[in-house]
Amino acid sequence: MRKFLNIFISSLLITTSYAFANTFNYTWYMSLKKDRRETFMRQPLFITFSADGKRTYIVDGTGKLFSYTMERGIPKAAFFAKGILNKPVAMAKISATKIAVVNRGSNEIDIIDLKTRKIEKIKMQIIPDKIFYKNGYFFVLDRLTGNIYEIKNGTFQVEKAFNHGQKEGFIDFKIRKNKLIALLPISKEVKIFNLRTGKLQKTVKLDNKQLLLPVSLDIDKNDNIFICDKDAGNIKIYNNEGVLLDIILEKGEKKGKLYYPVYISFDKQGKLWIAEEGNGRIEVFDKQTAKNKK
């Protein structure tokens, strides 16, 4: 009887695990590579979206900004700032006509008017990296300290700091709802802050048995944590306690595979956008559900 019970429990666990893994079935949706002028991406580093959910913007480390429609990936006007953007690494949409670009080579944030092409250069005392804009404030990752700073637009004064509290520093962060979620790559932890107060709410220690080189993160609508593993060429999914739930996608150069992915981000529709440094392209994946599965 005990032997039968053990076999039954084991089969139940296997069945449960398999059914759970199927909920993270992301399939290839489209690839972005070149614009209408046949200008190739070479080093895509950062992805962001317009507030209306219709446009995506790609930062290329070679000094170009690309723009596409989000639904079909149709290329729009690209910003070729040769000799102006010196090693851009990230950008944020401020308004319908203005963007902010992190210009790492010049250690500045450039405010660009897309209509007039005028550029306001803001020299920084920090080394700016990833950037987001929300409600009149920039949130900027500082490569020097590894902390994230809230900076008021206009005055460019630091008003709040999100501290990592470790010897290492944050490598990526996202702002979702009223939270700031940040990734520590060496200790393999995710820290969750209250966006309004700046106080640490939770530290999630990731199950790192299979986690090689985490470089980027995001969370889905269920607060599952998605980690971009650059060396493994895949995406690892954890619950909010750090338990590994699933590993999706795999390393490779063909369509639907990842070769040295460096950045991930969810759009408003739940599609997962991934910047691949190795393949020089953006891959987009959609979660298969009863509604969209064909």
PDB file of C-alpha atoms in Angstrom:
ATOM      1  CA  MET A   1       0.000   0.000   0.000  1.00  0.00           C
ATOM      2  CA  ARG A   2       2.803   2.432   0.926  1.00  0.00           C
ATOM      3  CA  LYS A   3       4.664   1.607  -2.288  1.00  0.00           C
ATOM      4  CA  PHE A   4       1.524   2.305  -4.327  1.00  0.00           C
ATOM      5  CA  LEU A   5       1.016   5.596  -2.476  1.00  0.00           C
ATOM      6  CA  ASN A   6       4.596   6.729  -3.201  1.00  0.00           C
ATOM      7  CA  ILE A   7       4.219   5.943  -6.902  1.00  0.00           C
ATOM      8  CA  PHE A   8       0.917   7.836  -6.986  1.00  0.00           C
ATOM      9  CA  ILE A   9       2.422  10.916  -5.312  1.00  0.00           C
ATOM     10  CA  SER A  10       5.440  10.877  -7.660  1.00  0.00           C
ATOM     11  CA  SER A  11       3.239  10.692 -10.753  1.00  0.00           C
ATOM     12  CA  LEU A  12       1.082  13.509  -9.379  1.00  0.00           C
ATOM     13  CA  LEU A  13       4.124  15.737  -8.878  1.00  0.00           C
ATOM     14  CA  ILE A  14       5.396  15.052 -12.388  1.00  0.00           C
ATOM     15  CA  THR A  15       1.995  15.809 -13.890  1.00  0.00           C
ATOM     16  CA  THR A  16       1.662  19.030 -11.897  1.00  0.00           C
ATOM     17  CA  SER A  17       5.132  20.223 -12.919  1.00  0.00           C
ATOM     18  CA  TYR A  18       4.488  19.522 -16.584  1.00  0.00           C
ATOM     19  CA  ALA A  19       1.138  21.327 -16.575  1.00  0.00           C
ATOM     20  CA  PHE A  20       2.675  24.333 -14.852  1.00  0.00           C
ATOM     21  CA  ALA A  21       5.515  24.584 -17.374  1.00  0.00           C
ATOM     22  CA  ASN A  22       3.015  24.769 -20.214  1.00  0.00           C
ATOM     23  CA  THR A  23       1.693  28.087 -18.879  1.00  0.00           C
ATOM     24  CA  PHE A  24       4.952  29.731 -20.009  1.00  0.00           C
ATOM     25  CA  ASN A  25       4.709  28.698 -23.630  1.00  0.00           C
ATOM     26  CA  TYR A  26       6.065  31.721 -25.497  1.00  0.00           C
ATOM     27  CA  THR A  27       6.253  31.442 -29.271  1.00  0.00           C
ATOM     28  CA  TRP A  28       8.078  33.550 -31.847  1.00  0.00           C
ATOM     29  CA  TYR A  29       6.042  36.558 -33.038  1.00  0.00           C
ATOM     30  CA  MET A  30       8.433  38.645 -35.166  1.00  0.00           C
ATOM     31  CA  SER A  31      11.997  39.892 -35.616  1.00  0.00           C
ATOM     32  CA  LEU A  32      13.213  43.466 -36.058  1.00  0.00           C
ATOM     33  CA  LYS A  33      16.445  44.021 -37.893  1.00  0.00           C
ATOM     34  CA  LYS A  34      16.652  46.808 -40.455  1.00  0.00           C
ATOM     35  CA  ASP A  35      14.723  49.950 -41.263  1.00  0.00           C
ATOM     36  CA  ARG A  36      13.286  51.116 -44.578  1.00  0.00           C
ATOM     37  CA  ARG A  37      16.650  52.595 -45.590  1.00  0.00           C
ATOM     38  CA  GLU A  38      18.207  49.144 -45.258  1.00  0.00           C
ATOM     39  CA  THR A  39      20.240  50.346 -42.299  1.00  0.00           C
ATOM     40  CA  PHE A  40      21.080  47.438 -40.046  1.00  0.00           C
ATOM     41  CA  MET A  41      20.996  47.243 -36.313  1.00  0.00           C
ATOM     42  CA  ARG A  42      24.386  46.133 -35.128  1.00  0.00           C
ATOM     43  CA  GLN A  43      24.341  46.435 -31.363  1.00  0.00           C
ATOM     44  CA  PRO A  44      20.788  46.723 -29.962  1.00  0.00           C
ATOM     45  CA  LEU A  45      21.028  47.430 -26.241  1.00  0.00           C
ATOM     46  CA  PHE A  46      17.767  48.867 -24.986  1.00  0.00           C
ATOM     47  CA  ILE A  47      14.034  48.716 -25.740  1.00  0.00           C
ATOM     48  CA  THR A  48      11.302  51.111 -24.694  1.00  0.00           C
ATOM     49  CA  PHE A  49       7.741  51.867 -25.777  1.00  0.00           C
ATOM     50  CA  SER A  50       5.499  54.869 -26.381  1.00  0.00           C
ATOM     51  CA  ALA A  51       2.818  55.588 -23.792  1.00  0.00           C
ATOM     52  CA  ASP A  52       0.021  54.797 -26.270  1.00  0.00           C
ATOM     53  CA  GLY A  53       1.436  51.331 -26.935  1.00  0.00           C
ATOM     54  CA  LYS A  54       1.839  51.891 -30.678  1.00  0.00           C
ATOM     55  CA  ARG A  55       5.558  52.476 -31.123  1.00  0.00           C
ATOM     56  CA  THR A  56       8.752  50.804 -29.914  1.00  0.00           C
ATOM     57  CA  TYR A  57      12.161  52.470 -29.768  1.00  0.00           C
ATOM     58  CA  ILE A  58      15.498  50.676 -29.985  1.00  0.00           C
ATOM     59  CA  VAL A  59      18.849  52.073 -28.869  1.00  0.00           C
ATOM     60  CA  ASP A  60      21.787  50.836 -30.934  1.00  0.00           C
ATOM     61  CA  GLY A  61      25.206  51.159 -29.323  1.00  0.00           C
ATOM     62  CA  THR A  62      26.742  52.223 -32.631  1.00  0.00           C
ATOM     63  CA  GLY A  63      24.991  55.596 -32.301  1.00  0.00           C
ATOM     64  CA  LYS A  64      21.520  55.151 -33.814  1.00  0.00           C
ATOM     65  CA  LEU A  65      17.944  55.135 -32.556  1.00  0.00           C
ATOM     66  CA  PHE A  66      15.403  52.942 -34.346  1.00  0.00           C
ATOM     67  CA  SER A  67      11.617  53.218 -34.316  1.00  0.00           C
ATOM     68  CA  TYR A  68       9.030  50.553 -35.242  1.00  0.00           C
ATOM     69  CA  THR A  69       5.314  49.954 -34.954  1.00  0.00           C
ATOM     70  CA  MET A  70       4.703  47.546 -32.120  1.00  0.00           C
ATOM     71  CA  GLU A  71       2.028  45.439 -33.751  1.00  0.00           C
ATOM     72  CA  ARG A  72       3.763  44.539 -37.015  1.00  0.00           C
ATOM     73  CA  GLY A  73       7.308  45.827 -36.616  1.00  0.00           C
ATOM     74  CA  ILE A  74       7.069  48.285 -39.506  1.00  0.00           C
ATOM     75  CA  PRO A  75      10.125  50.600 -39.477  1.00  0.00           C
ATOM     76  CA  LYS A  76       9.499  54.302 -38.998  1.00  0.00           C
ATOM     77  CA  ALA A  77      11.882  57.222 -39.102  1.00  0.00           C
ATOM     78  CA  ALA A  78      15.270  56.399 -37.616  1.00  0.00           C
ATOM     79  CA  PHE A  79      17.441  58.976 -35.873  1.00  0.00           C
ATOM     80  CA  PHE A  80      20.948  58.850 -37.292  1.00  0.00           C
ATOM     81  CA  ALA A  81      23.031  60.902 -34.920  1.00  0.00           C
ATOM     82  CA  LYS A  82      26.517  60.154 -36.153  1.00  0.00           C
ATOM     83  CA  GLY A  83      29.033  62.305 -34.314  1.00  0.00           C
ATOM     84  CA  ILE A  84      26.342  63.411 -31.830  1.00  0.00           C
ATOM     85  CA  LEU A  85      25.377  60.304 -29.893  1.00  0.00           C
ATOM     86  CA  ASN A  86      28.564  58.871 -28.423  1.00  0.00           C
ATOM     87  CA  LYS A  87      27.871  55.289 -27.316  1.00  0.00           C
ATOM     88  CA  PRO A  88      24.152  55.616 -26.474  1.00  0.00           C
ATOM     89  CA  VAL A  89      22.961  52.882 -24.104  1.00  0.00           C
ATOM     90  CA  ALA A  90      19.363  53.751 -23.197  1.00  0.00           C
ATOM     91  CA  MET A  91      16.538  56.205 -23.812  1.00  0.00           C
ATOM     92  CA  ALA A  92      13.227  57.360 -22.380  1.00  0.00           C
ATOM     93  CA  LYS A  93      10.224  59.003 -24.038  1.00  0.00           C
ATOM     94  CA  ILE A  94       9.443  62.267 -22.240  1.00  0.00           C
ATOM     95  CA  SER A  95       6.583  63.492 -24.421  1.00  0.00           C
ATOM     96  CA  ALA A  96       5.200  63.118 -27.929  1.00  0.00           C
ATOM     97  CA  THR A  97       8.087  65.178 -29.303  1.00  0.00           C
ATOM     98  CA  LYS A  98      10.932  64.749 -26.828  1.00  0.00           C
ATOM     99  CA  ILE A  99      13.176  61.887 -25.787  1.00  0.00           C
ATOM    100  CA  ALA A 100      16.078  61.558 -23.365  1.00  0.00           C
ATOM    101  CA  VAL A 101      19.097  59.519 -24.458  1.00  0.00           C
ATOM    102  CA  VAL A 102      21.864  58.287 -22.184  1.00  0.00           C
ATOM    103  CA  ASN A 103      25.094  59.181 -23.975  1.00  0.00           C
ATOM    104  CA  ARG A 104      27.672  57.119 -22.124  1.00  0.00           C
ATOM    105  CA  GLY A 105      30.662  58.204 -24.189  1.00  0.00           C
ATOM    106  CA  SER A 106      30.104  61.810 -23.113  1.00  0.00           C
ATOM    107  CA  ASN A 107      28.751  60.990 -19.648  1.00  0.00           C
ATOM    108  CA  GLU A 108      25.569  62.950 -20.263  1.00  0.00           C
ATOM    109  CA  ILE A 109      21.851  62.763 -20.852  1.00  0.00           C
ATOM    110  CA  ASP A 110      20.788  64.345 -24.137  1.00  0.00           C
ATOM    111  CA  ILE A 111      17.275  65.778 -24.405  1.00  0.00           C
ATOM    112  CA  ILE A 112      16.329  65.563 -28.096  1.00  0.00           C
ATOM    113  CA  ASP A 113      13.451  67.392 -29.750  1.00  0.00           C
ATOM    114  CA  LEU A 114      12.315  65.018 -32.504  1.00  0.00           C
ATOM    115  CA  LYS A 115      10.706  67.797 -34.556  1.00  0.00           C
ATOM    116  CA  THR A 116      13.503  70.356 -34.561  1.00  0.00           C
ATOM    117  CA  ARG A 117      16.363  67.895 -33.912  1.00  0.00           C
ATOM    118  CA  LYS A 118      17.709  70.309 -31.307  1.00  0.00           C
ATOM    119  CA  ILE A 119      19.694  68.657 -28.518  1.00  0.00           C
ATOM    120  CA  GLU A 120      20.115  69.834 -24.934  1.00  0.00           C
ATOM    121  CA  LYS A 121      23.143  68.182 -23.333  1.00  0.00           C
ATOM    122  CA  ILE A 122      22.978  67.596 -19.575  1.00  0.00           C
ATOM    123  CA  LYS A 123      26.341  66.739 -18.048  1.00  0.00           C
ATOM    124  CA  MET A 124      26.017  64.289 -15.161  1.00  0.00           C
ATOM    125  CA  GLN A 125      28.085  63.753 -12.035  1.00  0.00           C
ATOM    126  CA  ILE A 126      27.115  60.111 -12.172  1.00  0.00           C
ATOM    127  CA  ILE A 127      27.781  57.584 -14.937  1.00  0.00           C
ATOM    128  CA  PRO A 128      24.262  57.145 -16.383  1.00  0.00           C
ATOM    129  CA  ASP A 129      23.139  53.799 -17.754  1.00  0.00           C
ATOM    130  CA  LYS A 130      19.534  52.499 -17.888  1.00  0.00           C
ATOM    131  CA  ILE A 131      16.888  55.236 -17.757  1.00  0.00           C
ATOM    132  CA  PHE A 132      13.111  55.481 -17.298  1.00  0.00           C
ATOM    133  CA  TYR A 133      10.797  58.490 -17.141  1.00  0.00           C
ATOM    134  CA  LYS A 134       7.662  58.704 -15.028  1.00  0.00           C
ATOM    135  CA  ASN A 135       5.556  61.636 -13.818  1.00  0.00           C
ATOM    136  CA  GLY A 136       8.201  64.298 -14.321  1.00  0.00           C
ATOM    137  CA  TYR A 137      11.098  62.293 -12.943  1.00  0.00           C
ATOM    138  CA  PHE A 138      13.973  60.389 -14.502  1.00  0.00           C
ATOM    139  CA  PHE A 139      15.060  57.158 -12.867  1.00  0.00           C
ATOM    140  CA  VAL A 140      18.693  56.549 -13.761  1.00  0.00           C
ATOM    141  CA  LEU A 141      21.026  53.653 -12.997  1.00  0.00           C
ATOM    142  CA  ASP A 142      24.479  54.908 -12.036  1.00  0.00           C
ATOM    143  CA  ARG A 143      27.286  52.632 -13.205  1.00  0.00           C
ATOM    144  CA  LEU A 144      29.696  54.230 -10.708  1.00  0.00           C
ATOM    145  CA  THR A 145      27.804  53.457  -7.486  1.00  0.00           C
ATOM    146  CA  GLY A 146      25.455  50.799  -8.823  1.00  0.00           C
ATOM    147  CA  ASN A 147      22.496  52.634  -7.275  1.00  0.00           C
ATOM    148  CA  ILE A 148      19.395  54.012  -8.997  1.00  0.00           C
ATOM    149  CA  TYR A 149      18.566  57.705  -8.606  1.00  0.00           C
ATOM    150  CA  GLU A 150      15.325  59.617  -8.973  1.00  0.00           C
ATOM    151  CA  ILE A 151      16.144  62.883 -10.764  1.00  0.00           C
ATOM    152  CA  LYS A 152      13.667  65.718 -11.298  1.00  0.00           C
ATOM    153  CA  ASN A 153      13.221  66.833 -14.892  1.00  0.00           C
ATOM    154  CA  GLY A 154      14.227  70.450 -15.354  1.00  0.00           C
ATOM    155  CA  THR A 155      16.464  70.862 -12.318  1.00  0.00           C
ATOM    156  CA  PHE A 156      18.254  67.511 -12.746  1.00  0.00           C
ATOM    157  CA  GLN A 157      18.698  67.311  -8.989  1.00  0.00           C
ATOM    158  CA  VAL A 158      18.796  63.912  -7.281  1.00  0.00           C
ATOM    159  CA  GLU A 159      15.753  63.620  -5.019  1.00  0.00           C
ATOM    160  CA  LYS A 160      15.856  59.971  -4.026  1.00  0.00           C
ATOM    161  CA  ALA A 161      18.213  56.989  -4.101  1.00  0.00           C
ATOM    162  CA  PHE A 162      17.414  53.292  -4.393  1.00  0.00           C
ATOM    163  CA  ASN A 163      20.461  51.670  -2.777  1.00  0.00           C
ATOM    164  CA  HIS A 164      21.611  48.132  -3.499  1.00  0.00           C
ATOM    165  CA  GLY A 165      23.360  47.672  -0.135  1.00  0.00           C
ATOM    166  CA  GLN A 166      25.908  45.233  -1.585  1.00  0.00           C
ATOM    167  CA  LYS A 167      29.510  45.347  -2.775  1.00  0.00           C
ATOM    168  CA  GLU A 168      28.186  44.908  -6.286  1.00  0.00           C
ATOM    169  CA  GLY A 169      25.702  47.198  -8.027  1.00  0.00           C
ATOM    170  CA  PHE A 170      22.466  46.887  -9.939  1.00  0.00           C
ATOM    171  CA  ILE A 171      22.716  45.943 -13.613  1.00  0.00           C
ATOM    172  CA  ASP A 172      19.110  46.516 -14.676  1.00  0.00           C
ATOM    173  CA  PHE A 173      15.774  47.714 -13.316  1.00  0.00           C
ATOM    174  CA  LYS A 174      12.159  48.163 -14.330  1.00  0.00           C
ATOM    175  CA  ILE A 175       9.343  50.363 -13.036  1.00  0.00           C
ATOM    176  CA  ARG A 176       6.095  48.449 -12.846  1.00  0.00           C
ATOM    177  CA  LYS A 177       2.972  49.876 -11.202  1.00  0.00           C
ATOM    178  CA  ASN A 178       4.216  51.510  -7.991  1.00  0.00           C
ATOM    179  CA  LYS A 179       7.331  49.378  -7.681  1.00  0.00           C
ATOM    180  CA  LEU A 180      10.932  49.583  -8.790  1.00  0.00           C
ATOM    181  CA  ILE A 181      12.420  46.124  -9.394  1.00  0.00           C
ATOM    182  CA  ALA A 182      16.218  45.864  -9.665  1.00  0.00           C
ATOM    183  CA  LEU A 183      18.658  43.037 -10.451  1.00  0.00           C
ATOM    184  CA  LEU A 184      21.939  42.210  -8.706  1.00  0.00           C
ATOM    185  CA  PRO A 185      23.919  39.997 -11.149  1.00  0.00           C
ATOM    186  CA  ILE A 186      26.598  38.535  -8.845  1.00  0.00           C
ATOM    187  CA  SER A 187      24.564  37.705  -5.753  1.00  0.00           C
ATOM    188  CA  LYS A 188      21.667  36.854  -8.120  1.00  0.00           C
ATOM    189  CA  GLU A 189      19.067  38.729  -6.154  1.00  0.00           C
ATOM    190  CA  VAL A 190      16.116  40.907  -7.090  1.00  0.00           C
ATOM    191  CA  LYS A 191      15.290  43.864  -4.871  1.00  0.00           C
ATOM    192  CA  ILE A 192      11.795  45.347  -4.873  1.00  0.00           C
ATOM    193  CA  PHE A 193      11.343  48.958  -3.747  1.00  0.00           C
ATOM    194  CA  ASN A 194       8.328  51.148  -3.081  1.00  0.00           C
ATOM    195  CA  LEU A 195       8.558  53.700  -5.876  1.00  0.00           C
ATOM    196  CA  ARG A 196       7.070  56.545  -3.859  1.00  0.00           C
ATOM    197  CA  THR A 197       9.071  56.161  -0.643  1.00  0.00           C
ATOM    198  CA  GLY A 198      12.215  54.507  -2.008  1.00  0.00           C
ATOM    199  CA  LYS A 199      12.097  51.945   0.798  1.00  0.00           C
ATOM    200  CA  LEU A 200      13.082  48.337   0.184  1.00  0.00           C
ATOM    201  CA  GLN A 201      10.030  46.081   0.373  1.00  0.00           C
ATOM    202  CA  LYS A 202      11.542  42.711  -0.421  1.00  0.00           C
ATOM    203  CA  THR A 203      14.718  40.913  -1.465  1.00  0.00           C
ATOM    204  CA  VAL A 204      14.225  37.832  -3.643  1.00  0.00           C
ATOM    205  CA  LYS A 205      17.107  35.359  -3.695  1.00  0.00           C
ATOM    206  CA  LEU A 206      16.950  33.544  -7.028  1.00  0.00           C
ATOM    207  CA  ASP A 207      17.529  29.811  -7.285  1.00  0.00           C
ATOM    208  CA  ASN A 208      20.840  30.074  -9.125  1.00  0.00           C
ATOM    209  CA  LYS A 209      21.773  26.461  -9.819  1.00  0.00           C
ATOM    210  CA  GLN A 210      21.281  27.022 -13.566  1.00  0.00           C
ATOM    211  CA  LEU A 211      21.635  30.810 -13.685  1.00  0.00           C
ATOM    212  CA  LEU A 212      24.889  31.751 -15.441  1.00  0.00           C
ATOM    213  CA  LEU A 213      24.996  35.468 -16.286  1.00  0.00           C
ATOM    214  CA  PRO A 214      21.827  37.449 -15.455  1.00  0.00           C
ATOM    215  CA  VAL A 215      21.847  40.802 -17.253  1.00  0.00           C
ATOM    216  CA  SER A 216      18.233  41.983 -17.459  1.00  0.00           C
ATOM    217  CA  LEU A 217      14.852  41.431 -15.815  1.00  0.00           C
ATOM    218  CA  ASP A 218      11.147  42.157 -15.986  1.00  0.00           C
ATOM    219  CA  ILE A 219       7.960  40.877 -14.337  1.00  0.00           C
ATOM    220  CA  ASP A 220       4.714  39.692 -15.898  1.00  0.00           C
ATOM    221  CA  LYS A 221       1.197  40.594 -14.757  1.00  0.00           C
ATOM    222  CA  ASN A 222       1.321  37.780 -12.193  1.00  0.00           C
ATOM    223  CA  ASP A 223       4.551  39.122 -10.643  1.00  0.00           C
ATOM    224  CA  ASN A 224       6.625  36.237 -11.985  1.00  0.00           C
ATOM    225  CA  ILE A 225      10.223  37.351 -12.450  1.00  0.00           C
ATOM    226  CA  PHE A 226      11.772  36.908 -15.908  1.00  0.00           C
ATOM    227  CA  ILE A 227      15.585  36.884 -16.003  1.00  0.00           C
ATOM    228  CA  CYS A 228      17.623  37.219 -19.207  1.00  0.00           C
ATOM    229  CA  ASP A 229      20.590  34.836 -18.950  1.00  0.00           C
ATOM    230  CA  LYS A 230      23.141  36.129 -21.461  1.00  0.00           C
ATOM    231  CA  ASP A 231      25.573  33.217 -21.463  1.00  0.00           C
ATOM    232  CA  ALA A 232      22.907  30.505 -21.456  1.00  0.00           C
ATOM    233  CA  GLY A 233      20.951  32.223 -24.232  1.00  0.00           C
ATOM    234  CA  ASN A 234      17.601  31.728 -22.550  1.00  0.00           C
ATOM    235  CA  ILE A 235      15.030  33.278 -20.209  1.00  0.00           C
ATOM    236  CA  LYS A 236      14.538  31.887 -16.720  1.00  0.00           C
ATOM    237  CA  ILE A 237      11.247  32.418 -14.915  1.00  0.00           C
ATOM    238  CA  TYR A 238      10.927  32.599 -11.127  1.00  0.00           C
ATOM    239  CA  ASN A 239       8.063  33.177  -8.729  1.00  0.00           C
ATOM    240  CA  ASN A 240       8.234  36.039  -6.230  1.00  0.00           C
ATOM    241  CA  GLU A 241       9.995  33.782  -3.733  1.00  0.00           C
ATOM    242  CA  GLY A 242      12.863  33.020  -6.129  1.00  0.00           C
ATOM    243  CA  VAL A 243      11.792  29.474  -7.041  1.00  0.00           C
ATOM    244  CA  LEU A 244      12.671  28.532 -10.629  1.00  0.00           C
ATOM    245  CA  LEU A 245       9.433  27.795 -12.490  1.00  0.00           C
ATOM    246  CA  ASP A 246      10.541  27.350 -16.073  1.00  0.00           C
ATOM    247  CA  ILE A 247      13.263  27.994 -18.656  1.00  0.00           C
ATOM    248  CA  ILE A 248      12.088  29.236 -22.040  1.00  0.00           C
ATOM    249  CA  LEU A 249      13.822  29.697 -25.408  1.00  0.00           C
ATOM    250  CA  GLU A 250      17.304  28.480 -26.262  1.00  0.00           C
ATOM    251  CA  LYS A 251      20.658  29.551 -27.614  1.00  0.00           C
ATOM    252  CA  GLY A 252      21.138  29.846 -31.359  1.00  0.00           C
ATOM    253  CA  GLU A 253      21.279  32.112 -34.387  1.00  0.00           C
ATOM    254  CA  LYS A 254      18.110  31.077 -36.220  1.00  0.00           C
ATOM    255  CA  LYS A 255      14.744  32.792 -35.938  1.00  0.00           C
ATOM    256  CA  GLY A 256      13.212  32.290 -32.516  1.00  0.00           C
ATOM    257  CA  LYS A 257      16.535  31.550 -30.819  1.00  0.00           C
ATOM    258  CA  LEU A 258      18.761  33.797 -28.722  1.00  0.00           C
ATOM    259  CA  TYR A 259      22.444  34.570 -29.152  1.00  0.00           C
ATOM    260  CA  TYR A 260      23.836  36.648 -26.299  1.00  0.00           C
ATOM    261  CA  PRO A 261      20.605  38.408 -25.307  1.00  0.00           C
ATOM    262  CA  VAL A 262      21.266  41.565 -23.284  1.00  0.00           C
ATOM    263  CA  TYR A 263      17.899  43.169 -22.515  1.00  0.00           C
ATOM    264  CA  ILE A 264      14.253  42.149 -22.080  1.00  0.00           C
ATOM    265  CA  SER A 265      11.026  44.104 -21.649  1.00  0.00           C
ATOM    266  CA  PHE A 266       7.292  43.386 -21.691  1.00  0.00           C
ATOM    267  CA  ASP A 267       4.958  45.638 -23.660  1.00  0.00           C
ATOM    268  CA  LYS A 268       1.414  46.472 -22.557  1.00  0.00           C
ATOM    269  CA  GLN A 269      -0.005  43.495 -24.457  1.00  0.00           C
ATOM    270  CA  GLY A 270       2.281  41.065 -22.632  1.00  0.00           C
ATOM    271  CA  LYS A 271       4.633  40.380 -25.534  1.00  0.00           C
ATOM    272  CA  LEU A 272       8.237  39.776 -24.539  1.00  0.00           C
ATOM    273  CA  TRP A 273      10.825  41.864 -26.444  1.00  0.00           C
ATOM    274  CA  ILE A 274      14.451  40.726 -26.372  1.00  0.00           C
ATOM    275  CA  ALA A 275      17.536  42.576 -27.622  1.00  0.00           C
ATOM    276  CA  GLU A 276      20.193  40.207 -28.957  1.00  0.00           C
ATOM    277  CA  GLU A 277      23.716  41.514 -29.129  1.00  0.00           C
ATOM    278  CA  GLY A 278      25.017  38.376 -30.834  1.00  0.00           C
ATOM    279  CA  ASN A 279      22.459  38.355 -33.649  1.00  0.00           C
ATOM    280  CA  GLY A 280      22.111  42.137 -33.870  1.00  0.00           C
ATOM    281  CA  ARG A 281      18.323  42.020 -33.797  1.00  0.00           C
ATOM    282  CA  ILE A 282      15.201  42.268 -31.660  1.00  0.00           C
ATOM    283  CA  GLU A 283      13.136  39.106 -31.193  1.00  0.00           C
ATOM    284  CA  VAL A 284       9.520  39.349 -30.026  1.00  0.00           C
ATOM    285  CA  PHE A 285       7.637  36.478 -28.394  1.00  0.00           C
ATOM    286  CA  ASP A 286       3.952  36.118 -27.582  1.00  0.00           C
ATOM    287  CA  LYS A 287       2.507  33.948 -24.843  1.00  0.00           C
ATOM    288  CA  GLN A 288       0.272  31.224 -26.229  1.00  0.00           C
ATOM    289  CA  THR A 289      -3.213  31.315 -24.727  1.00  0.00           C
ATOM    290  CA  ALA A 290      -6.606  29.991 -25.759  1.00  0.00           C
ATOM    291  CA  LYS A 291      -7.356  33.457 -27.140  1.00  0.00           C
ATOM    292  CA  ASN A 292      -4.341  33.951 -29.437  1.00  0.00           C
ATOM    293  CA  LYS A 293      -3.324  30.370 -30.224  1.00  0.00           C
ATOM    294  CA  LYS A 294      -3.924  29.525 -33.891  1.00  0.00           C
TER     295      LYS A 294
END
